Every structure is written in C-alpha cells, then in structure tokens.
Amino acid sequence: MTQARVAACIVIALVLQVCLFSRLPIAGARADVPLLLGIAAGFVAGADKGAAVGFASGVAFDLLLPTPLGLSALTYTVVGYAAGALGGSVIRAAWWIPVVTAATASAAGVVLYALVGEVLGQATLSGVSLTAIVAVVAAVNAVLAPVAVWAMRWSLVDDTAGRRYSPR
Amino acid sequence: MAYSRRTGRSRFTLFLLVLSSLTLLAVDLPGTGPLKPVRRAFGVVFSPFRSAGNSVFKPVADGWHGMFGYGDLKKENARLRSQLEKNTSDQARLKQLQLQNDELRKIAGVKAGTDQTVTAQVTSGRLSSFDRTIEIDQGSGQGIKKGMAVITEGGLIGKVSRVSGGSSTVTLLTEPTFDVGVKVPRTQDQGIAHGQGQGRPLLIEDGIPAKAQVKRGDDIFTSGTDRSFYPPGLLIGKVTKVATSSDGTALVVTVEPSADLSSISYVKVVLREPPA
C-alpha cells in the first residue's frame, strides 16, 4: 500500500508540475514540485526514505524531460537524504520547521541540479538566472511544504513502529 | 547502537540510489536511446493524467498570463500597429518584386520548389526552469526527422532534437547548444550563430571578417550552405549590435530572433533531410 500511495503522490506532483506550475513562469523561472516530495519524505520518515522517494520522483520526472535520464533522480536522492539527515537532528514542534526545511533543501537542490547539469554538458548555468530559479523553487515549495508533509505521512509507514507517521 | 545501525542503513540506501542514478545517466547520456522505449511507455501511461490536469489547470495558467502579461500586451499592441502600417507599404513593394522574381526564375529555369513543411501544434512548453525544449504533436509518422528546422511566421525558432511516432521535441534556437550557419544578404557575409540561453539574443562570433560592412538593423537568414541542417533563406532575426572581437580579426554580431519564442502555439517543420 505504501508504494501505491507514494506513486499516487508522485503522479499528482507531476501533474501539478507539468499542467500548472510549468505554465506559471516568474522571471522565466518555474517551480519544481517533484523535488519537494523527497524533501518531505526525508523530513517525515528520515534519510533513507527521503532518498528513496526522491529517487522515485526524480526518475519519474526525468522520464518526461529531455535532459539525460538520472539527472533529477540523482539530485532529488541526495536532497531527500540530506533533508532527512538534517531534519533528524532538529527537535520539531513548530509549524514553520517543515516550511524552512523545504525552502532550504529546495534551494540546495536547484543549485546541485544546475551544477551537475553543467558538468554533464547541459548548459544549465546559462539562460534564466540561477538566483531567480532558486528563489521561485524555494518559495513555491515552502508554501506547498505542509501539504507535501501531510501527503508523506499519509503514504509512508514507520517500519519499527509498524504504523504511519504521526505529526510531532 | 540502534542509531548507528540506522545511519549505516540510510547511507547504504543513499549509496545504492546514487549509483542507480549514475548508471541511468551513463546509459542515457550518449543519447543513443536504449531507454527510449521506457520514456515512451511512461509518456503513454502519464498522458491521461496529463490531459485531465490540462483541462483543470489551463484556465489558471491563462489567468496568470492575463494578470502578468497586460503591460506587455499593451506595448506589443502599439508596436504591432506601427508595424502594420509599415507592412502595408512593404506588401505592395513585395508584390512587385515577386512578379519580377517569377519572371527571372522562369528565365533562369530555376525550380521554385521549396521544401515541404508539416504544421504542428505545440503540446507543451518548458516543464522546468532547466528545460529548454517544447513538444509538438507531429512525429516520425509525418516524416519528421531529428535535426530538421522548425519555423513560425516570424522565422526560425529551433530544430527537432528528438522524434517519436506522434510527437517531437524541439530545441529552441536561443539555447547554448544551438548552432546555425547564417548569412547577411545585404553584404553576403556568412558566419555561425549560436544561442546564449533563454531570453538572450544570438551571437555570431565566427566567420564575419572585421572589415565587413554588417550594421545594426541588417536581417540575418540561414545560409543553408555546407552541411547546414537548414534550408537557405529562413529568417532568423535582426542585428542589434556589432562589435569587433578581442583579437580584432572578426565581427561579433548580436542578433535578436524575429520569432516570438515566449508564446508559440503552432509551428512548421521543414521536411528537408539533414546531411548524413
């Protein structure tokens, strides 16, 4: 069931990205919703689930993009892992913590994507300014963070406790 | 103890997934396409979700453009009006020249046969900030091949970079990976223009000697010579700036594309076989 729910979340994220957010450019920059799923999973369930969900949503997004397959997957995996690893060291109670985590991790994700893309000859650093992309992706993902966190709590199961994650 | 075992497991997960991503990249990067069927299958599976999403979200996107594009629209309207007046006079002149041209062609026995084109609708724009392509609804079934030129009424907009049965991906000419042989008909100079990224003009850095008489306002067309992928005489844009290269041997010419790349709904693909 867990996998099916994660898959449903990925499909919804892709539909939002492709049909909605890709059509709402701000200064030429577009939001990156699939990136948010791995971050939310890491935040809710820790580094390994963050990496796994990030990988899955990255591969799915890659399949729709003309860029080399694996570029988003690689970035989202690392960012999901990092969100989980860092998130685990924070005592979470305030509502704004997922929001800040999502914004920071998204910004880092965009920069990582651009750097890896540039290394792979995708010329990701020319064109729309990286600052604009970082700002737009971080802002949109910060706003959507509570929804994504809720979706991941709904999807993922805590293996040790054998039940879904509850809000902390 | 439990903590370190958990961390160890996550690191292992991370390692495996990063390795998988790198493997995918290594397999897909050469663009030879062993993963093409996978992409296609996923595209098919995703398409019903996509069309459902499109019908739900299209009004939102249209509203967005209405909200943020109003100032641009007003400016564009004024510009178009002034252009229209100029065009009417140009049109008359064009007609006359056309007649003259027909006569001359008949005399020279030159075949007026231009390349065939396929009209296609743009099905999706850029999907992310780093995406530099658009998708169109015609593919190999209609004779489209990788490398073919894509045009609108405004001129050249890009080239076909990937083809499947019923759709193609078009890389826009502003992209840094885009090169095209160009010609300035007024001076007969030729060079190579390349993109500099979305929203930025093209640049001709090679081919035009420093003593050439290229100036601001000159029209730039595809040269169509050598192993060019493009037929000759497609309009690319206008010269907006001319400078001399740092070593003083060539002109660096900035070209503003004439086609409006921000809102493309229909395009034509020129069915000219790229050289083997």
Coordinates of C-alpha atoms in Angstrom, one line a residue:
Chain A
M1 CA 0.0 0.0 0.0
T2 CA 2.8 2.3 0.9
Q3 CA 4.3 2.1 -2.6
A4 CA 0.9 2.7 -4.2
R5 CA 0.4 5.8 -2.1
V6 CA 3.8 7.1 -2.9
A7 CA 3.2 6.5 -6.6
A8 CA -0.1 8.4 -6.3
C9 CA 1.7 11.3 -4.7
I10 CA 4.3 11.3 -7.4
V11 CA 1.7 11.3 -10.2
I12 CA -0.1 14.2 -8.5
A13 CA 3.2 16.1 -8.2
L14 CA 4.0 15.6 -11.8
V15 CA 0.5 16.6 -13.0
L16 CA 0.9 19.8 -10.9
Q17 CA 4.3 20.5 -12.3
V18 CA 3.5 19.7 -16.0
C19 CA 0.0 21.1 -16.2
L20 CA 0.1 24.0 -13.7
F21 CA 3.5 25.2 -12.4
S22 CA 5.4 24.9 -15.7
R23 CA 2.9 27.4 -17.2
L24 CA 3.4 30.0 -14.5
P25 CA 6.9 31.3 -15.0
I26 CA 8.1 34.1 -12.8
A27 CA 11.0 36.0 -14.4
G28 CA 11.4 32.9 -16.6
A29 CA 11.8 30.6 -13.6
R30 CA 9.5 27.7 -13.0
A31 CA 8.6 25.9 -9.7
D32 CA 9.9 22.3 -9.2
V33 CA 7.2 20.3 -7.3
P34 CA 8.6 16.8 -7.8
L35 CA 11.7 17.9 -5.8
L36 CA 9.5 18.6 -2.8
L37 CA 8.4 15.0 -2.4
G38 CA 11.8 13.6 -1.5
I39 CA 12.4 16.5 0.9
A40 CA 9.0 16.0 2.6
A41 CA 9.6 12.2 2.9
G42 CA 13.0 12.8 4.4
F43 CA 11.5 15.3 6.9
V44 CA 8.7 12.9 7.9
A45 CA 10.5 9.5 7.8
G46 CA 14.2 10.0 7.8
A47 CA 17.1 10.0 5.4
D48 CA 16.7 6.6 3.7
K49 CA 13.0 7.1 2.9
G50 CA 13.8 10.7 1.8
A51 CA 16.4 9.3 -0.6
A52 CA 14.1 6.5 -1.9
V53 CA 11.1 8.8 -2.5
G54 CA 13.4 11.5 -4.0
F55 CA 14.9 8.9 -6.4
A56 CA 11.4 7.6 -7.4
S57 CA 10.0 11.1 -8.1
G58 CA 13.3 12.1 -9.8
V59 CA 13.2 9.2 -12.2
A60 CA 9.6 9.8 -13.0
F61 CA 10.2 13.5 -13.8
D62 CA 13.3 12.6 -15.8
L63 CA 11.2 10.3 -18.0
L64 CA 9.2 13.4 -19.0
L65 CA 12.1 15.7 -19.5
P66 CA 14.5 15.7 -22.5
T67 CA 17.5 16.1 -20.2
P68 CA 19.6 12.9 -19.5
L69 CA 17.7 10.3 -17.5
G70 CA 19.0 10.2 -14.0
L71 CA 19.9 13.9 -13.6
S72 CA 16.8 14.7 -11.5
A73 CA 16.9 11.3 -9.8
L74 CA 20.5 11.9 -8.6
T75 CA 19.7 15.4 -7.3
Y76 CA 16.4 14.5 -5.6
T77 CA 18.0 11.5 -4.0
V78 CA 20.8 13.5 -2.4
V79 CA 18.5 16.3 -1.4
G80 CA 15.9 13.9 0.1
Y81 CA 18.7 12.2 2.1
A82 CA 20.1 15.5 3.3
A83 CA 16.6 16.7 4.4
G84 CA 16.2 13.5 6.4
A85 CA 19.7 13.6 7.9
L86 CA 19.5 17.2 8.9
G87 CA 15.8 17.1 9.9
G88 CA 16.6 14.2 12.3
S89 CA 18.9 16.4 14.3
V90 CA 16.2 19.0 14.9
I91 CA 13.6 18.9 17.6
R92 CA 10.5 19.5 15.7
A93 CA 7.4 21.2 17.1
A94 CA 6.9 24.5 15.3
W95 CA 4.8 24.6 12.2
W96 CA 7.4 26.6 10.3
I97 CA 10.2 24.0 10.5
P98 CA 8.9 21.9 7.5
V99 CA 8.5 25.2 5.7
V100 CA 12.0 26.3 6.3
T101 CA 13.4 22.8 5.6
A102 CA 11.6 22.7 2.3
A103 CA 12.8 26.2 1.2
T104 CA 16.4 25.5 2.2
A105 CA 16.6 22.0 0.7
S106 CA 14.8 23.1 -2.5
A107 CA 17.3 25.9 -2.9
A108 CA 20.2 23.5 -2.4
G109 CA 18.5 21.1 -4.8
V110 CA 18.3 23.7 -7.6
V111 CA 22.0 24.6 -7.2
L112 CA 23.0 21.0 -7.2
Y113 CA 20.9 20.2 -10.3
A114 CA 22.4 23.2 -12.1
L115 CA 26.0 22.2 -11.2
V116 CA 25.6 18.5 -12.1
G117 CA 23.8 19.5 -15.3
E118 CA 26.6 21.9 -16.3
V119 CA 29.2 19.2 -15.7
L120 CA 27.2 16.9 -17.9
G121 CA 27.2 19.5 -20.7
Q122 CA 23.6 20.6 -20.4
A123 CA 24.5 24.3 -20.1
T124 CA 22.2 24.6 -17.1
L125 CA 24.0 27.7 -15.9
S126 CA 23.2 29.8 -18.9
G127 CA 19.8 31.1 -19.6
V128 CA 17.4 32.0 -16.8
S129 CA 19.3 33.4 -13.8
L130 CA 20.0 30.8 -11.2
T131 CA 19.1 33.2 -8.5
A132 CA 15.6 33.6 -9.9
I133 CA 15.2 29.8 -10.2
V134 CA 16.4 29.3 -6.6
A135 CA 14.0 32.0 -5.3
V136 CA 11.0 30.7 -7.2
V137 CA 11.5 27.0 -6.4
A138 CA 12.2 27.7 -2.7
A139 CA 9.2 30.0 -2.3
V140 CA 6.7 27.7 -4.0
N141 CA 8.0 24.6 -2.2
A142 CA 7.9 26.4 1.1
V143 CA 4.2 27.2 0.5
L144 CA 3.4 23.6 -0.6
A145 CA 5.5 22.0 2.2
P146 CA 2.7 21.5 4.7
V147 CA 0.7 19.7 2.1
A148 CA 3.6 17.5 1.0
V149 CA 4.4 16.6 4.6
W150 CA 0.8 15.6 5.1
A151 CA 0.9 13.5 1.9
M152 CA 4.1 11.7 3.0
R153 CA 2.6 11.0 6.5
W154 CA -0.4 9.5 4.7
S155 CA 1.9 7.5 2.4
L156 CA 4.8 6.2 4.5
V157 CA 4.9 3.6 7.2
D158 CA 7.3 3.6 10.2
D159 CA 8.8 0.1 9.9
T160 CA 10.0 -0.1 13.5
A161 CA 6.6 1.0 15.0
G162 CA 4.6 -0.6 12.2
R163 CA 2.3 2.3 11.8
R164 CA 2.0 5.6 9.9
Y165 CA 4.0 8.6 11.0
S166 CA 2.1 11.0 13.3
P167 CA 2.7 14.7 13.5
R168 CA 5.3 15.6 16.1
Chain B
M1 CA 23.9 1.2 18.7
A2 CA 20.4 1.3 17.1
Y3 CA 21.2 4.8 15.9
S4 CA 24.4 3.9 14.2
R5 CA 22.8 0.9 12.5
R6 CA 20.1 3.1 11.2
T7 CA 22.5 5.7 9.9
G8 CA 24.5 2.9 8.3
R9 CA 21.4 1.6 6.5
S10 CA 20.5 5.1 5.2
R11 CA 24.0 5.6 3.9
F12 CA 23.7 2.3 2.1
T13 CA 20.4 3.3 0.6
L14 CA 21.9 6.6 -0.5
F15 CA 24.9 4.8 -2.0
L16 CA 22.6 2.4 -3.9
L17 CA 20.3 5.1 -5.2
V18 CA 23.1 7.4 -6.3
L19 CA 24.8 4.5 -8.0
S20 CA 21.5 3.8 -9.8
S21 CA 21.1 7.4 -10.9
L22 CA 24.7 7.5 -12.2
T23 CA 24.1 4.2 -14.1
L24 CA 21.0 5.7 -15.7
L25 CA 22.9 8.8 -16.6
A26 CA 25.8 6.8 -18.1
V27 CA 23.3 4.7 -20.2
D28 CA 21.2 7.7 -21.3
L29 CA 23.8 10.4 -21.8
P30 CA 25.2 9.5 -25.2
G31 CA 21.6 10.0 -26.5
T32 CA 21.8 6.6 -28.2
G33 CA 18.5 5.8 -26.6
P34 CA 18.3 2.4 -25.1
L35 CA 15.9 3.9 -22.6
K36 CA 13.7 5.5 -25.3
P37 CA 11.0 2.8 -25.0
V38 CA 10.9 3.3 -21.3
R39 CA 10.4 7.1 -21.8
R40 CA 7.7 6.4 -24.4
A41 CA 5.9 3.9 -22.2
F42 CA 5.9 6.3 -19.3
G43 CA 4.6 9.1 -21.6
V44 CA 1.7 6.9 -22.6
V45 CA 0.9 5.9 -19.0
F46 CA 1.1 9.5 -17.9
S47 CA -0.8 11.1 -20.8
P48 CA -4.4 10.6 -19.4
F49 CA -3.3 12.2 -16.1
R50 CA -1.7 15.0 -18.2
S51 CA -4.8 15.7 -20.2
A52 CA -7.0 15.7 -17.1
G53 CA -4.6 18.1 -15.4
N54 CA -4.5 20.3 -18.5
S55 CA -8.3 20.7 -18.7
V56 CA -8.3 21.5 -14.9
F57 CA -5.4 23.9 -14.8
K58 CA -5.5 25.6 -18.2
P59 CA -7.8 28.4 -17.0
V60 CA -5.5 29.1 -14.1
A61 CA -2.5 29.4 -16.4
D62 CA -4.4 31.6 -18.8
G63 CA -5.5 33.9 -15.9
W64 CA -1.9 34.1 -14.8
H65 CA -0.8 35.3 -18.3
G66 CA -3.7 37.7 -18.3
M67 CA -2.6 39.1 -14.9
F68 CA 1.1 39.4 -15.6
G69 CA 1.1 40.0 -19.3
Y70 CA -1.2 43.0 -19.5
G71 CA 1.5 45.6 -19.7
D72 CA 3.4 43.6 -22.3
L73 CA 0.3 43.2 -24.3
K74 CA -0.3 47.0 -24.4
K75 CA 3.2 47.6 -25.5
E76 CA 3.0 44.8 -28.1
N77 CA -0.2 46.2 -29.4
A78 CA 1.3 49.6 -30.0
R79 CA 4.3 48.0 -31.7
L80 CA 2.2 45.8 -33.9
R81 CA 0.1 48.8 -35.0
S82 CA 3.1 50.7 -36.2
Q83 CA 4.5 47.6 -37.8
L84 CA 1.2 47.0 -39.6
E85 CA 1.4 50.4 -41.4
K86 CA 4.9 49.7 -42.5
N87 CA 3.9 46.2 -43.6
T88 CA 1.2 47.5 -45.9
S89 CA 3.6 49.6 -47.9
D90 CA 6.2 46.7 -47.8
Q91 CA 3.5 44.4 -49.1
A92 CA 2.9 46.5 -52.2
R93 CA 6.6 46.5 -52.9
L94 CA 6.9 42.8 -52.2
K95 CA 4.2 42.0 -54.8
Q96 CA 6.1 43.9 -57.4
L97 CA 9.3 42.2 -56.5
Q98 CA 7.6 38.8 -56.5
L99 CA 6.4 39.4 -60.1
Q100 CA 9.9 40.3 -61.1
N101 CA 11.3 37.3 -59.3
D102 CA 8.9 34.9 -61.1
E103 CA 9.9 36.3 -64.4
L104 CA 13.6 35.9 -63.6
R105 CA 13.2 32.4 -62.3
K106 CA 11.3 31.4 -65.5
I107 CA 14.2 32.7 -67.5
A108 CA 16.9 31.1 -65.5
G109 CA 14.9 27.8 -65.4
V110 CA 15.4 27.5 -61.6
K111 CA 13.0 25.2 -59.9
A112 CA 10.9 27.2 -57.5
G113 CA 10.3 24.1 -55.5
T114 CA 10.6 25.0 -51.9
D115 CA 10.9 22.4 -49.1
Q116 CA 7.7 20.8 -47.9
T117 CA 6.6 21.5 -44.4
V118 CA 4.4 19.9 -41.8
T119 CA 2.3 22.0 -39.5
A120 CA 2.3 21.0 -35.9
Q121 CA 0.7 22.2 -32.7
V122 CA 2.8 22.9 -29.6
T123 CA 1.6 20.4 -26.9
S124 CA 3.7 21.5 -24.0
G125 CA 6.2 24.3 -23.2
R126 CA 9.1 24.1 -20.9
L127 CA 8.5 21.7 -18.0
S128 CA 11.0 23.1 -15.6
S129 CA 13.4 26.0 -15.3
F130 CA 16.2 24.0 -16.8
D131 CA 14.1 22.6 -19.7
R132 CA 15.0 24.2 -22.9
T133 CA 12.6 22.4 -25.3
I134 CA 9.0 22.4 -26.4
E135 CA 6.9 19.5 -27.6
I136 CA 4.9 19.4 -30.8
D137 CA 2.2 16.9 -31.9
Q138 CA 3.8 15.6 -35.1
G139 CA 6.5 13.0 -35.3
S140 CA 8.2 10.4 -37.5
G141 CA 4.8 9.3 -38.8
Q142 CA 4.6 12.6 -40.6
G143 CA 8.2 12.4 -42.0
I144 CA 9.9 14.5 -39.3
K145 CA 13.5 13.6 -38.5
K146 CA 16.0 14.7 -35.9
G147 CA 17.8 17.9 -37.0
M148 CA 15.0 19.4 -39.1
A149 CA 14.4 23.1 -38.9
V150 CA 11.3 24.4 -37.1
I151 CA 9.8 27.7 -38.1
T152 CA 6.9 30.1 -37.5
E153 CA 5.7 33.1 -39.5
G154 CA 8.3 35.1 -37.6
G155 CA 11.2 32.9 -38.8
L156 CA 13.4 30.1 -37.5
I157 CA 12.6 29.0 -33.9
G158 CA 14.7 25.9 -33.5
K159 CA 15.4 22.3 -34.5
V160 CA 14.0 18.9 -33.9
S161 CA 16.0 17.3 -31.2
R162 CA 14.0 14.1 -30.6
V163 CA 11.3 12.3 -32.6
S164 CA 8.8 9.6 -31.7
G165 CA 5.9 8.3 -33.6
G166 CA 3.4 11.0 -33.0
S167 CA 5.4 13.8 -31.3
S168 CA 8.7 15.6 -31.4
T169 CA 10.8 17.6 -29.1
V170 CA 12.1 21.0 -30.4
T171 CA 15.2 22.7 -29.0
L172 CA 14.8 26.4 -29.3
L173 CA 17.5 28.5 -31.1
T174 CA 18.3 30.6 -28.1
E175 CA 19.8 27.5 -26.4
P176 CA 23.6 27.4 -25.9
T177 CA 23.8 24.1 -27.6
F178 CA 22.2 25.5 -30.8
D179 CA 24.4 26.4 -33.8
V180 CA 23.3 27.6 -37.2
G181 CA 25.1 28.8 -40.4
V182 CA 23.9 32.4 -41.2
K183 CA 24.2 34.9 -43.9
V184 CA 23.7 38.6 -44.2
P185 CA 22.2 39.0 -47.7
R186 CA 23.0 42.7 -47.9
T187 CA 26.7 42.2 -47.6
Q188 CA 26.9 38.5 -48.5
D189 CA 28.9 37.8 -45.3
Q190 CA 28.5 34.4 -43.7
G191 CA 29.1 33.1 -40.2
I192 CA 27.9 30.8 -37.5
A193 CA 25.3 32.0 -34.9
H194 CA 24.9 30.3 -31.6
G195 CA 22.4 30.7 -28.7
Q196 CA 23.2 32.2 -25.4
G197 CA 20.3 31.0 -23.3
Q198 CA 16.6 31.7 -22.9
G199 CA 15.7 35.4 -23.3
R200 CA 19.1 36.4 -24.7
P201 CA 20.0 37.2 -28.2
L202 CA 22.0 35.0 -30.6
L203 CA 25.7 35.7 -31.2
I204 CA 27.8 35.4 -34.4
E205 CA 31.4 35.1 -33.3
D206 CA 32.8 33.2 -36.2
G207 CA 33.1 33.8 -39.9
I208 CA 32.4 37.5 -40.4
P209 CA 35.6 39.4 -41.0
A210 CA 36.3 42.6 -39.1
K211 CA 36.2 44.7 -42.3
A212 CA 32.7 43.5 -43.2
Q213 CA 30.0 46.2 -43.5
V214 CA 27.4 44.5 -41.3
K215 CA 25.4 47.1 -39.3
R216 CA 22.5 47.4 -36.9
G217 CA 19.2 46.5 -38.4
D218 CA 20.5 44.1 -41.0
D219 CA 18.4 41.0 -41.5
I220 CA 20.0 37.6 -40.8
F221 CA 19.0 34.5 -42.7
T222 CA 20.1 30.9 -42.6
S223 CA 22.9 30.3 -45.1
G224 CA 21.9 26.8 -46.0
T225 CA 25.3 26.0 -47.4
D226 CA 27.9 23.3 -46.5
R227 CA 26.5 20.7 -44.2
S228 CA 23.9 23.1 -42.8
F229 CA 20.8 21.3 -41.4
Y230 CA 18.6 24.2 -42.6
P231 CA 17.4 25.3 -46.0
P232 CA 18.8 28.6 -47.1
G233 CA 16.9 31.9 -46.7
L234 CA 15.0 31.3 -43.4
L235 CA 14.7 34.5 -41.5
I236 CA 16.4 34.3 -38.1
G237 CA 16.4 37.9 -36.8
K238 CA 17.8 41.4 -36.9
V239 CA 21.3 42.7 -36.0
T240 CA 21.0 44.7 -32.8
K241 CA 24.7 45.2 -32.0
V242 CA 28.0 45.0 -33.9
A243 CA 31.4 44.8 -32.1
T244 CA 34.9 43.7 -33.0
S245 CA 36.3 40.6 -31.4
S246 CA 39.0 40.9 -28.8
D247 CA 41.7 39.8 -31.3
G248 CA 40.4 42.3 -33.9
T249 CA 40.0 39.8 -36.7
A250 CA 36.3 39.2 -36.7
L251 CA 33.0 41.0 -36.0
V252 CA 30.9 39.9 -33.1
V253 CA 27.3 40.4 -34.2
T254 CA 24.4 40.2 -31.8
V255 CA 21.1 39.0 -33.4
E256 CA 17.7 39.4 -31.9
P257 CA 15.5 36.5 -33.1
S258 CA 12.5 37.7 -35.0
A259 CA 10.1 34.9 -34.0
D260 CA 8.4 35.4 -30.6
L261 CA 9.6 32.5 -28.6
S262 CA 7.6 33.2 -25.5
S263 CA 4.3 32.2 -26.9
I264 CA 4.4 29.7 -29.6
S265 CA 1.2 27.7 -30.4
Y266 CA 1.7 26.5 -34.0
V267 CA 4.9 25.7 -35.8
K268 CA 6.1 24.3 -39.2
V269 CA 8.7 21.7 -39.5
V270 CA 10.7 21.9 -42.8
L271 CA 11.0 18.4 -44.2
R272 CA 14.5 18.7 -45.5
E273 CA 16.8 15.8 -45.0
P274 CA 19.7 16.7 -42.8
P275 CA 23.1 15.7 -44.4
A276 CA 24.2 12.2 -43.4

